Amino acid sequence: MQVTKQGAPAVPAIEVRGLYKTYGSSAVLEDVHLTVKPGEVYALTGPNGAGKTTLIRTMTGLAFPSDGEVRLLGRDVHTDGQRARAYLGAVVEAPAKFYPQFTGTQNLQIHANLSAMAPGGRRINRDRIREVLALLELTRMADRRVGEYSLGQRQRLGVASAMLAEPKVLILDEPTSGLDPLGIGLIHRIVTSLATSGCAVVLSTHHLREIATYAHTVGILTGGRLVDTVDLRARQAAYRFRVDDPVGAAAVLERLPFVRRVSTRTPYAIAHLGGESRVPDALSHLHNEGIRVFEASPDHFDLYEYYRERVEQA
Amino acid sequence: MLTLLSLEFRKLFGARSVRLALLVTLLLPLLWAFAPRLDQLFAPGQAVALVSGWQLPFISIFTSIQFLLPLFIAVMAAEMIGAEVAHGTLAPLLLRPVDRTRVILSKLIVAITYPFVLLLVTLLGSLIAGLPLGYGNFQGGTGLGAGGLVGVGTLTSEAALGEVLRGTLLAGVSLMPIAALALLFGILYLNTAAAALATFATLIVMRLFVVLPQAIQPVLLTNYFQLFLPSNQDTLGKDVILLLIYTVGFGLLSIFAFDRRDV
């Protein structure tokens, strides 16, 4: 359990407990539990119709659960919605939807005014609106009506709107949908930066290899059940060394006190080092033992393969 | 609350259906000023002679309150939810730290204001159309006071203005429940066409219920569309209270229905 400096247990940013959602006799979500800590990026994935959008809508208070509860920063989003959403930024549709007759700035101003309606909410000034527009590279479009925006621009405006009130919880449904590669990179940087500053991020996505590079946790939802939660941080401490003698290299690495696990995958020796700072040390030992190292890089966990297996088993 | 109200009014006047309704209600009275067979609408076989511009508001309101104004109001109020759902703009609104009750309350306030807006525009159009007839004292009636269009002697322009404003206000009151009902259907169906259709079907069925016993008649909304007529002044207080109860009732049902509605 995470502990604050004062010693009190940290309140999870998002807490979903025993969530059920049924439409008539059809169950869309069944007994979903998940917890997201401040600063964590949680990616939600699963096949089409798995219940991702329903889960996101229920987590944000747009839909009501048949059973269970969702808490944002300790407040129930369905019974104390106004307070629970005070620090929430969210985009639940792709592309994000705005009033087409108003400009980007006017739409953000509307959201700024609504955000200020939170109990104790502070006003969001025009500088902040300009700042988020600039951050999402929309300054040029700021005074154009949203009806003239491309899908990608609307999606970026959605993210701008979500981060407008400096949220502590960010929930995004398919945030990179409709974006070009530069736009995708931009969203990744923003999400990572927000998480670094302590914001909890939940996003739904199908882009597994992309998400594997910056998400901390991946939840796999299929058939309305959260069948697996993968802690990517634990799996990404591995590094691979392309060497002339993988078996010999593995033997050398295994003797090092900071190495937790070693394996080979020709032409690589793979070691769990416990952190990037150990890489030079490992390289030095390999060199001293006469092993030629051609390349050293993080051995990314193949989330796609893992996901495929998991969904097939479910 | 002011933030939400201001947003709702901005959306109201930005809606195409509202702009069309405002244009029609402004221009339609011009037709009555130049209609040679006007008597066909009121008393076939008896000539309706207009002698003052003060008479046109009555004709405009009388002719539009049966179908046109309820139609415009039903579509607009249904659209307040349906269009937002269709355009996906309701969800972003509810993702903000805003109380759902306030969201619906602001929509309800704007919805029940809309009949008055339409009637004021109708009045404006009528007053423009009546310019050639003049607005001085005249022999006859406005249609909204004693004696109908025939009147009971000479009517001063001040008295005529008073009758016209009172009639317009009462016509607005009689349309308020329709706005609230359409909003309720909007929440139940989350679809503009379905909600407007349901509202209009309800009104048509209520019209057909005139065949039912007299005891049923006081609860039929459609029986109050002519509340502004001088012949209905005896029970005015009771009728207005009933219409307000309908409006508040539909409003409360809307708030209740929206409070735990999946969006």
PDB file of C-alpha atoms in Angstrom, chain A residues 43-302:
ATOM      1  CA  ALA A  43      -4.448   1.417 -20.117  1.00  0.00           C
ATOM      2  CA  LEU A  44      -7.672  -0.417 -20.600  1.00  0.00           C
ATOM      3  CA  THR A  45      -7.792  -2.754 -23.558  1.00  0.00           C
ATOM      4  CA  GLY A  46      -9.916  -5.527 -24.924  1.00  0.00           C
ATOM      5  CA  PRO A  47     -11.771  -6.663 -28.014  1.00  0.00           C
ATOM      6  CA  ASN A  48     -14.618  -4.639 -29.477  1.00  0.00           C
ATOM      7  CA  GLY A  49     -17.741  -5.030 -27.353  1.00  0.00           C
ATOM      8  CA  ALA A  50     -15.718  -6.014 -24.287  1.00  0.00           C
ATOM      9  CA  GLY A  51     -17.323  -3.234 -22.255  1.00  0.00           C
ATOM     10  CA  LYS A  52     -14.499  -0.650 -22.280  1.00  0.00           C
ATOM     11  CA  THR A  53     -16.702   2.294 -23.202  1.00  0.00           C
ATOM     12  CA  THR A  54     -19.393   1.241 -20.714  1.00  0.00           C
ATOM     13  CA  LEU A  55     -16.736   0.952 -18.020  1.00  0.00           C
ATOM     14  CA  ILE A  56     -15.363   4.394 -18.866  1.00  0.00           C
ATOM     15  CA  ARG A  57     -18.847   5.919 -18.922  1.00  0.00           C
ATOM     16  CA  THR A  58     -19.635   4.322 -15.585  1.00  0.00           C
ATOM     17  CA  MET A  59     -16.329   5.454 -14.120  1.00  0.00           C
ATOM     18  CA  THR A  60     -17.036   9.041 -15.121  1.00  0.00           C
ATOM     19  CA  GLY A  61     -20.609   8.996 -13.792  1.00  0.00           C
ATOM     20  CA  LEU A  62     -22.311   9.203 -17.171  1.00  0.00           C
ATOM     21  CA  ALA A  63     -23.771   5.735 -16.731  1.00  0.00           C
ATOM     22  CA  PHE A  64     -25.013   4.222 -13.505  1.00  0.00           C
ATOM     23  CA  PRO A  65     -23.924   0.769 -12.339  1.00  0.00           C
ATOM     24  CA  SER A  66     -26.348  -2.036 -11.630  1.00  0.00           C
ATOM     25  CA  ASP A  67     -24.158  -2.789  -8.636  1.00  0.00           C
ATOM     26  CA  GLY A  68     -20.820  -1.721  -7.215  1.00  0.00           C
ATOM     27  CA  GLU A  69     -19.245   1.675  -6.863  1.00  0.00           C
ATOM     28  CA  VAL A  70     -16.707   4.002  -8.429  1.00  0.00           C
ATOM     29  CA  ARG A  71     -14.719   6.465  -6.357  1.00  0.00           C
ATOM     30  CA  LEU A  72     -12.667   9.311  -7.727  1.00  0.00           C
ATOM     31  CA  LEU A  73     -10.245  10.696  -5.154  1.00  0.00           C
ATOM     32  CA  GLY A  74     -12.290   8.973  -2.476  1.00  0.00           C
ATOM     33  CA  ARG A  75     -15.695  10.342  -3.528  1.00  0.00           C
ATOM     34  CA  ASP A  76     -18.453   8.245  -5.033  1.00  0.00           C
ATOM     35  CA  VAL A  77     -18.974   9.484  -8.578  1.00  0.00           C
ATOM     36  CA  HIS A  78     -22.628   8.423  -8.612  1.00  0.00           C
ATOM     37  CA  THR A  79     -23.824   9.767  -5.274  1.00  0.00           C
ATOM     38  CA  ASP A  80     -21.439  12.695  -4.836  1.00  0.00           C
ATOM     39  CA  GLY A  81     -20.844  13.398  -8.508  1.00  0.00           C
ATOM     40  CA  GLN A  82     -20.284  17.114  -8.354  1.00  0.00           C
ATOM     41  CA  ARG A  83     -17.419  16.808  -5.841  1.00  0.00           C
ATOM     42  CA  ALA A  84     -16.055  13.606  -7.387  1.00  0.00           C
ATOM     43  CA  ARG A  85     -15.762  15.266 -10.804  1.00  0.00           C
ATOM     44  CA  ALA A  86     -14.177  18.435  -9.452  1.00  0.00           C
ATOM     45  CA  TYR A  87     -10.716  17.160 -10.446  1.00  0.00           C
ATOM     46  CA  LEU A  88     -11.745  14.997 -13.371  1.00  0.00           C
ATOM     47  CA  GLY A  89     -10.759  15.625 -16.963  1.00  0.00           C
ATOM     48  CA  ALA A  90     -12.282  13.242 -19.457  1.00  0.00           C
ATOM     49  CA  VAL A  91     -12.953  12.580 -23.108  1.00  0.00           C
ATOM     50  CA  VAL A  92     -15.411   9.738 -23.567  1.00  0.00           C
ATOM     51  CA  GLU A  93     -15.954   9.824 -27.300  1.00  0.00           C
ATOM     52  CA  ALA A  94     -13.653   9.747 -30.265  1.00  0.00           C
ATOM     53  CA  PRO A  95     -13.454  12.267 -31.747  1.00  0.00           C
ATOM     54  CA  ALA A  96     -14.322  14.527 -28.831  1.00  0.00           C
ATOM     55  CA  LYS A  97     -17.590  16.392 -29.239  1.00  0.00           C
ATOM     56  CA  PHE A  98     -18.072  20.150 -29.035  1.00  0.00           C
ATOM     57  CA  TYR A  99     -20.653  22.719 -30.037  1.00  0.00           C
ATOM     58  CA  PRO A 100     -19.852  23.126 -33.739  1.00  0.00           C
ATOM     59  CA  GLN A 101     -21.320  26.637 -33.921  1.00  0.00           C
ATOM     60  CA  PHE A 102     -18.797  27.956 -31.365  1.00  0.00           C
ATOM     61  CA  THR A 103     -15.050  28.446 -31.824  1.00  0.00           C
ATOM     62  CA  GLY A 104     -12.447  26.316 -30.090  1.00  0.00           C
ATOM     63  CA  THR A 105     -11.778  29.114 -27.603  1.00  0.00           C
ATOM     64  CA  GLN A 106     -15.498  29.626 -26.932  1.00  0.00           C
ATOM     65  CA  ASN A 107     -15.990  25.906 -26.348  1.00  0.00           C
ATOM     66  CA  LEU A 108     -13.091  25.809 -23.910  1.00  0.00           C
ATOM     67  CA  GLN A 109     -14.474  28.923 -22.209  1.00  0.00           C
ATOM     68  CA  ILE A 110     -17.780  27.087 -21.722  1.00  0.00           C
ATOM     69  CA  HIS A 111     -15.921  24.177 -20.135  1.00  0.00           C
ATOM     70  CA  ALA A 112     -13.867  26.559 -18.023  1.00  0.00           C
ATOM     71  CA  ASN A 113     -17.051  28.197 -16.712  1.00  0.00           C
ATOM     72  CA  LEU A 114     -18.600  24.816 -15.957  1.00  0.00           C
ATOM     73  CA  SER A 115     -15.447  23.628 -14.177  1.00  0.00           C
ATOM     74  CA  ALA A 116     -15.618  26.676 -11.943  1.00  0.00           C
ATOM     75  CA  MET A 117     -19.034  25.430 -10.717  1.00  0.00           C
ATOM     76  CA  ALA A 118     -17.324  22.757  -8.605  1.00  0.00           C
ATOM     77  CA  PRO A 119     -17.672  23.314  -4.862  1.00  0.00           C
ATOM     78  CA  GLY A 120     -14.719  25.580  -4.125  1.00  0.00           C
ATOM     79  CA  GLY A 121     -13.825  25.584  -7.808  1.00  0.00           C
ATOM     80  CA  ARG A 122     -11.529  28.322  -9.013  1.00  0.00           C
ATOM     81  CA  ARG A 123     -11.947  30.364 -12.157  1.00  0.00           C
ATOM     82  CA  ILE A 124      -9.951  29.364 -15.196  1.00  0.00           C
ATOM     83  CA  ASN A 125      -8.627  32.415 -16.972  1.00  0.00           C
ATOM     84  CA  ARG A 126      -8.069  33.063 -20.661  1.00  0.00           C
ATOM     85  CA  ASP A 127      -4.320  32.561 -20.294  1.00  0.00           C
ATOM     86  CA  ARG A 128      -4.911  28.957 -19.270  1.00  0.00           C
ATOM     87  CA  ILE A 129      -7.187  28.445 -22.287  1.00  0.00           C
ATOM     88  CA  ARG A 130      -4.509  29.872 -24.583  1.00  0.00           C
ATOM     89  CA  GLU A 131      -1.910  27.703 -22.849  1.00  0.00           C
ATOM     90  CA  VAL A 132      -3.745  24.418 -23.399  1.00  0.00           C
ATOM     91  CA  LEU A 133      -4.563  25.367 -26.986  1.00  0.00           C
ATOM     92  CA  ALA A 134      -0.872  26.059 -27.588  1.00  0.00           C
ATOM     93  CA  LEU A 135       0.110  22.819 -25.882  1.00  0.00           C
ATOM     94  CA  LEU A 136      -2.151  20.864 -28.226  1.00  0.00           C
ATOM     95  CA  GLU A 137      -0.881  22.908 -31.200  1.00  0.00           C
ATOM     96  CA  LEU A 138      -4.287  24.440 -31.854  1.00  0.00           C
ATOM     97  CA  THR A 139      -3.461  28.150 -31.528  1.00  0.00           C
ATOM     98  CA  ARG A 140      -3.985  28.671 -35.251  1.00  0.00           C
ATOM     99  CA  MET A 141      -7.469  27.151 -35.048  1.00  0.00           C
ATOM    100  CA  ALA A 142      -8.467  28.775 -31.756  1.00  0.00           C
ATOM    101  CA  ASP A 143     -10.846  31.320 -33.247  1.00  0.00           C
ATOM    102  CA  ARG A 144     -12.342  29.060 -35.909  1.00  0.00           C
ATOM    103  CA  ARG A 145     -15.685  27.372 -35.395  1.00  0.00           C
ATOM    104  CA  VAL A 146     -15.300  23.758 -34.285  1.00  0.00           C
ATOM    105  CA  GLY A 147     -17.471  22.738 -37.238  1.00  0.00           C
ATOM    106  CA  GLU A 148     -14.434  23.539 -39.406  1.00  0.00           C
ATOM    107  CA  TYR A 149     -12.035  21.331 -37.419  1.00  0.00           C
ATOM    108  CA  SER A 150     -10.700  18.039 -38.753  1.00  0.00           C
ATOM    109  CA  LEU A 151     -11.291  14.875 -36.705  1.00  0.00           C
ATOM    110  CA  GLY A 152      -7.740  14.973 -35.388  1.00  0.00           C
ATOM    111  CA  GLN A 153      -8.076  18.625 -34.389  1.00  0.00           C
ATOM    112  CA  ARG A 154     -11.315  17.862 -32.538  1.00  0.00           C
ATOM    113  CA  GLN A 155      -9.597  15.040 -30.751  1.00  0.00           C
ATOM    114  CA  ARG A 156      -6.760  17.333 -29.695  1.00  0.00           C
ATOM    115  CA  LEU A 157      -9.290  19.948 -28.600  1.00  0.00           C
ATOM    116  CA  GLY A 158     -10.887  17.205 -26.490  1.00  0.00           C
ATOM    117  CA  VAL A 159      -7.607  16.554 -24.714  1.00  0.00           C
ATOM    118  CA  ALA A 160      -7.144  20.319 -24.300  1.00  0.00           C
ATOM    119  CA  SER A 161     -10.571  20.494 -22.692  1.00  0.00           C
ATOM    120  CA  ALA A 162      -9.833  17.517 -20.439  1.00  0.00           C
ATOM    121  CA  MET A 163      -6.629  19.044 -19.086  1.00  0.00           C
ATOM    122  CA  LEU A 164      -8.032  22.575 -18.879  1.00  0.00           C
ATOM    123  CA  ALA A 165      -8.826  22.496 -15.164  1.00  0.00           C
ATOM    124  CA  GLU A 166      -5.532  20.789 -14.253  1.00  0.00           C
ATOM    125  CA  PRO A 167      -7.169  17.452 -13.400  1.00  0.00           C
ATOM    126  CA  LYS A 168      -5.942  14.940 -10.870  1.00  0.00           C
ATOM    127  CA  VAL A 169      -7.788  12.186 -12.705  1.00  0.00           C
ATOM    128  CA  LEU A 170      -7.742  11.964 -16.479  1.00  0.00           C
ATOM    129  CA  ILE A 171      -9.957   9.456 -18.292  1.00  0.00           C
ATOM    130  CA  LEU A 172      -9.645   9.191 -22.056  1.00  0.00           C
ATOM    131  CA  ASP A 173     -11.498   6.869 -24.407  1.00  0.00           C
ATOM    132  CA  GLU A 174      -9.361   6.141 -27.476  1.00  0.00           C
ATOM    133  CA  PRO A 175      -7.404   9.407 -27.175  1.00  0.00           C
ATOM    134  CA  THR A 176      -5.267   8.787 -30.242  1.00  0.00           C
ATOM    135  CA  SER A 177      -8.097   7.737 -32.518  1.00  0.00           C
ATOM    136  CA  GLY A 178      -8.014   9.712 -35.771  1.00  0.00           C
ATOM    137  CA  LEU A 179      -4.635  11.292 -35.006  1.00  0.00           C
ATOM    138  CA  ASP A 180      -1.619  11.301 -37.289  1.00  0.00           C
ATOM    139  CA  PRO A 181       1.706   9.945 -35.949  1.00  0.00           C
ATOM    140  CA  LEU A 182       2.802  13.405 -34.773  1.00  0.00           C
ATOM    141  CA  GLY A 183      -0.534  13.895 -33.010  1.00  0.00           C
ATOM    142  CA  ILE A 184      -0.193  10.488 -31.348  1.00  0.00           C
ATOM    143  CA  GLY A 185       3.293  11.412 -30.143  1.00  0.00           C
ATOM    144  CA  LEU A 186       1.958  14.702 -28.800  1.00  0.00           C
ATOM    145  CA  ILE A 187      -0.798  12.976 -26.793  1.00  0.00           C
ATOM    146  CA  HIS A 188       1.713  10.467 -25.413  1.00  0.00           C
ATOM    147  CA  ARG A 189       3.992  13.254 -24.242  1.00  0.00           C
ATOM    148  CA  ILE A 190       1.129  15.121 -22.609  1.00  0.00           C
ATOM    149  CA  VAL A 191      -0.246  12.034 -20.871  1.00  0.00           C
ATOM    150  CA  THR A 192       3.223  11.091 -19.616  1.00  0.00           C
ATOM    151  CA  SER A 193       3.842  14.630 -18.400  1.00  0.00           C
ATOM    152  CA  LEU A 194       0.520  14.761 -16.556  1.00  0.00           C
ATOM    153  CA  ALA A 195       1.196  11.393 -14.944  1.00  0.00           C
ATOM    154  CA  THR A 196       4.650  12.565 -13.887  1.00  0.00           C
ATOM    155  CA  SER A 197       3.025  15.518 -12.154  1.00  0.00           C
ATOM    156  CA  GLY A 198       0.811  13.132 -10.165  1.00  0.00           C
ATOM    157  CA  CYS A 199      -2.305  12.860 -12.318  1.00  0.00           C
ATOM    158  CA  ALA A 200      -3.860   9.393 -12.539  1.00  0.00           C
ATOM    159  CA  VAL A 201      -4.605   8.493 -16.137  1.00  0.00           C
ATOM    160  CA  VAL A 202      -6.977   5.839 -17.459  1.00  0.00           C
ATOM    161  CA  LEU A 203      -7.194   5.413 -21.191  1.00  0.00           C
ATOM    162  CA  SER A 204      -8.809   2.849 -23.392  1.00  0.00           C
ATOM    163  CA  THR A 205      -6.929   1.787 -26.451  1.00  0.00           C
ATOM    164  CA  HIS A 206      -6.357  -0.904 -29.042  1.00  0.00           C
ATOM    165  CA  HIS A 207      -2.801   0.296 -29.776  1.00  0.00           C
ATOM    166  CA  LEU A 208      -0.987  -2.148 -27.509  1.00  0.00           C
ATOM    167  CA  ARG A 209       2.577  -1.741 -28.724  1.00  0.00           C
ATOM    168  CA  GLU A 210       2.196   2.008 -28.506  1.00  0.00           C
ATOM    169  CA  ILE A 211       0.739   1.945 -25.012  1.00  0.00           C
ATOM    170  CA  ALA A 212       3.370  -0.511 -23.786  1.00  0.00           C
ATOM    171  CA  THR A 213       5.978   2.239 -24.042  1.00  0.00           C
ATOM    172  CA  TYR A 214       4.394   4.525 -21.465  1.00  0.00           C
ATOM    173  CA  ALA A 215       1.563   2.856 -19.548  1.00  0.00           C
ATOM    174  CA  HIS A 216       2.328   1.496 -16.102  1.00  0.00           C
ATOM    175  CA  THR A 217      -0.534  -0.953 -15.924  1.00  0.00           C
ATOM    176  CA  VAL A 218      -2.709  -2.603 -18.542  1.00  0.00           C
ATOM    177  CA  GLY A 219      -6.135  -4.013 -17.763  1.00  0.00           C
ATOM    178  CA  ILE A 220      -7.488  -6.567 -20.195  1.00  0.00           C
ATOM    179  CA  LEU A 221     -11.251  -6.520 -20.384  1.00  0.00           C
ATOM    180  CA  THR A 222     -13.105  -9.169 -22.278  1.00  0.00           C
ATOM    181  CA  GLY A 223     -16.734 -10.207 -22.102  1.00  0.00           C
ATOM    182  CA  GLY A 224     -17.339  -7.558 -19.460  1.00  0.00           C
ATOM    183  CA  ARG A 225     -14.753  -9.041 -17.092  1.00  0.00           C
ATOM    184  CA  LEU A 226     -11.357  -7.666 -16.236  1.00  0.00           C
ATOM    185  CA  VAL A 227      -9.509 -10.899 -16.932  1.00  0.00           C
ATOM    186  CA  ASP A 228      -5.986  -9.673 -16.249  1.00  0.00           C
ATOM    187  CA  THR A 229      -4.062  -6.695 -14.950  1.00  0.00           C
ATOM    188  CA  VAL A 230      -0.500  -6.477 -16.204  1.00  0.00           C
ATOM    189  CA  ASP A 231       2.062  -4.419 -14.296  1.00  0.00           C
ATOM    190  CA  LEU A 232       4.310  -3.271 -17.113  1.00  0.00           C
ATOM    191  CA  ARG A 233       6.818  -1.641 -14.767  1.00  0.00           C
ATOM    192  CA  ALA A 234       7.676  -5.003 -13.298  1.00  0.00           C
ATOM    193  CA  ARG A 235       8.084  -6.476 -16.773  1.00  0.00           C
ATOM    194  CA  GLN A 236      10.111  -3.678 -18.272  1.00  0.00           C
ATOM    195  CA  ALA A 237      13.109  -3.915 -15.967  1.00  0.00           C
ATOM    196  CA  ALA A 238      14.622  -6.423 -18.403  1.00  0.00           C
ATOM    197  CA  TYR A 239      17.443  -5.503 -20.783  1.00  0.00           C
ATOM    198  CA  ARG A 240      18.715  -7.460 -23.724  1.00  0.00           C
ATOM    199  CA  PHE A 241      22.331  -7.688 -24.845  1.00  0.00           C
ATOM    200  CA  ARG A 242      23.127  -8.726 -28.403  1.00  0.00           C
ATOM    201  CA  VAL A 243      26.348 -10.644 -27.960  1.00  0.00           C
ATOM    202  CA  ASP A 244      28.597 -13.071 -29.767  1.00  0.00           C
ATOM    203  CA  ASP A 245      27.993 -15.745 -27.090  1.00  0.00           C
ATOM    204  CA  PRO A 246      24.522 -15.523 -25.512  1.00  0.00           C
ATOM    205  CA  VAL A 247      24.975 -18.548 -23.236  1.00  0.00           C
ATOM    206  CA  GLY A 248      28.336 -17.313 -21.955  1.00  0.00           C
ATOM    207  CA  ALA A 249      26.926 -13.834 -21.453  1.00  0.00           C
ATOM    208  CA  ALA A 250      23.984 -15.256 -19.518  1.00  0.00           C
ATOM    209  CA  ALA A 251      26.376 -17.109 -17.201  1.00  0.00           C
ATOM    210  CA  VAL A 252      28.334 -13.902 -16.572  1.00  0.00           C
ATOM    211  CA  LEU A 253      25.217 -11.868 -15.923  1.00  0.00           C
ATOM    212  CA  GLU A 254      23.770 -14.483 -13.566  1.00  0.00           C
ATOM    213  CA  ARG A 255      26.726 -14.052 -11.234  1.00  0.00           C
ATOM    214  CA  LEU A 256      26.058 -10.339 -10.780  1.00  0.00           C
ATOM    215  CA  PRO A 257      24.335  -9.565  -7.443  1.00  0.00           C
ATOM    216  CA  PHE A 258      21.833  -7.053  -8.885  1.00  0.00           C
ATOM    217  CA  VAL A 259      20.603  -9.378 -11.630  1.00  0.00           C
ATOM    218  CA  ARG A 260      17.360 -11.082 -10.699  1.00  0.00           C
ATOM    219  CA  ARG A 261      16.728 -13.343 -13.669  1.00  0.00           C
ATOM    220  CA  VAL A 262      18.610 -14.295 -16.827  1.00  0.00           C
ATOM    221  CA  SER A 263      17.534 -15.990 -20.018  1.00  0.00           C
ATOM    222  CA  THR A 264      18.701 -16.293 -23.603  1.00  0.00           C
ATOM    223  CA  ARG A 265      17.008 -15.667 -26.880  1.00  0.00           C
ATOM    224  CA  THR A 266      19.686 -16.012 -29.550  1.00  0.00           C
ATOM    225  CA  PRO A 267      21.417 -13.686 -30.334  1.00  0.00           C
ATOM    226  CA  TYR A 268      20.407 -12.028 -27.085  1.00  0.00           C
ATOM    227  CA  ALA A 269      21.127 -12.571 -23.430  1.00  0.00           C
ATOM    228  CA  ILE A 270      18.268 -11.119 -21.408  1.00  0.00           C
ATOM    229  CA  ALA A 271      18.665  -9.987 -17.819  1.00  0.00           C
ATOM    230  CA  HIS A 272      16.386  -8.341 -15.289  1.00  0.00           C
ATOM    231  CA  LEU A 273      18.700  -5.690 -13.909  1.00  0.00           C
ATOM    232  CA  GLY A 274      16.381  -3.780 -11.605  1.00  0.00           C
ATOM    233  CA  GLY A 275      16.969  -0.480 -13.367  1.00  0.00           C
ATOM    234  CA  GLU A 276      18.645   1.343 -16.225  1.00  0.00           C
ATOM    235  CA  SER A 277      21.509   2.532 -13.992  1.00  0.00           C
ATOM    236  CA  ARG A 278      22.807  -1.049 -13.813  1.00  0.00           C
ATOM    237  CA  VAL A 279      23.345  -1.322 -17.569  1.00  0.00           C
ATOM    238  CA  PRO A 280      26.880   0.189 -17.676  1.00  0.00           C
ATOM    239  CA  ASP A 281      27.912  -2.125 -14.811  1.00  0.00           C
ATOM    240  CA  ALA A 282      26.587  -5.164 -16.664  1.00  0.00           C
ATOM    241  CA  LEU A 283      28.334  -4.065 -19.868  1.00  0.00           C
ATOM    242  CA  SER A 284      31.589  -3.636 -17.998  1.00  0.00           C
ATOM    243  CA  HIS A 285      31.400  -7.168 -16.576  1.00  0.00           C
ATOM    244  CA  LEU A 286      30.591  -8.665 -19.962  1.00  0.00           C
ATOM    245  CA  HIS A 287      33.529  -6.836 -21.492  1.00  0.00           C
ATOM    246  CA  ASN A 288      35.889  -7.982 -18.719  1.00  0.00           C
ATOM    247  CA  GLU A 289      34.818 -11.597 -19.349  1.00  0.00           C
ATOM    248  CA  GLY A 290      35.638 -11.279 -23.048  1.00  0.00           C
ATOM    249  CA  ILE A 291      32.041 -11.166 -24.312  1.00  0.00           C
ATOM    250  CA  ARG A 292      31.580  -8.892 -27.319  1.00  0.00           C
ATOM    251  CA  VAL A 293      28.448  -6.765 -26.938  1.00  0.00           C
ATOM    252  CA  PHE A 294      26.958  -5.312 -30.129  1.00  0.00           C
ATOM    253  CA  GLU A 295      23.844  -3.748 -28.649  1.00  0.00           C
ATOM    254  CA  ALA A 296      22.118  -3.168 -25.302  1.00  0.00           C
ATOM    255  CA  SER A 297      18.507  -2.072 -25.102  1.00  0.00           C
ATOM    256  CA  PRO A 298      15.357  -2.465 -22.949  1.00  0.00           C
ATOM    257  CA  ASP A 299      13.642  -5.756 -23.681  1.00  0.00           C
ATOM    258  CA  HIS A 300      10.092  -4.514 -24.086  1.00  0.00           C
ATOM    259  CA  PHE A 301       7.459  -6.910 -22.933  1.00  0.00           C
ATOM    260  CA  ASP A 302       5.416  -7.962 -25.965  1.00  0.00           C
TER     261      ASP A 302
END
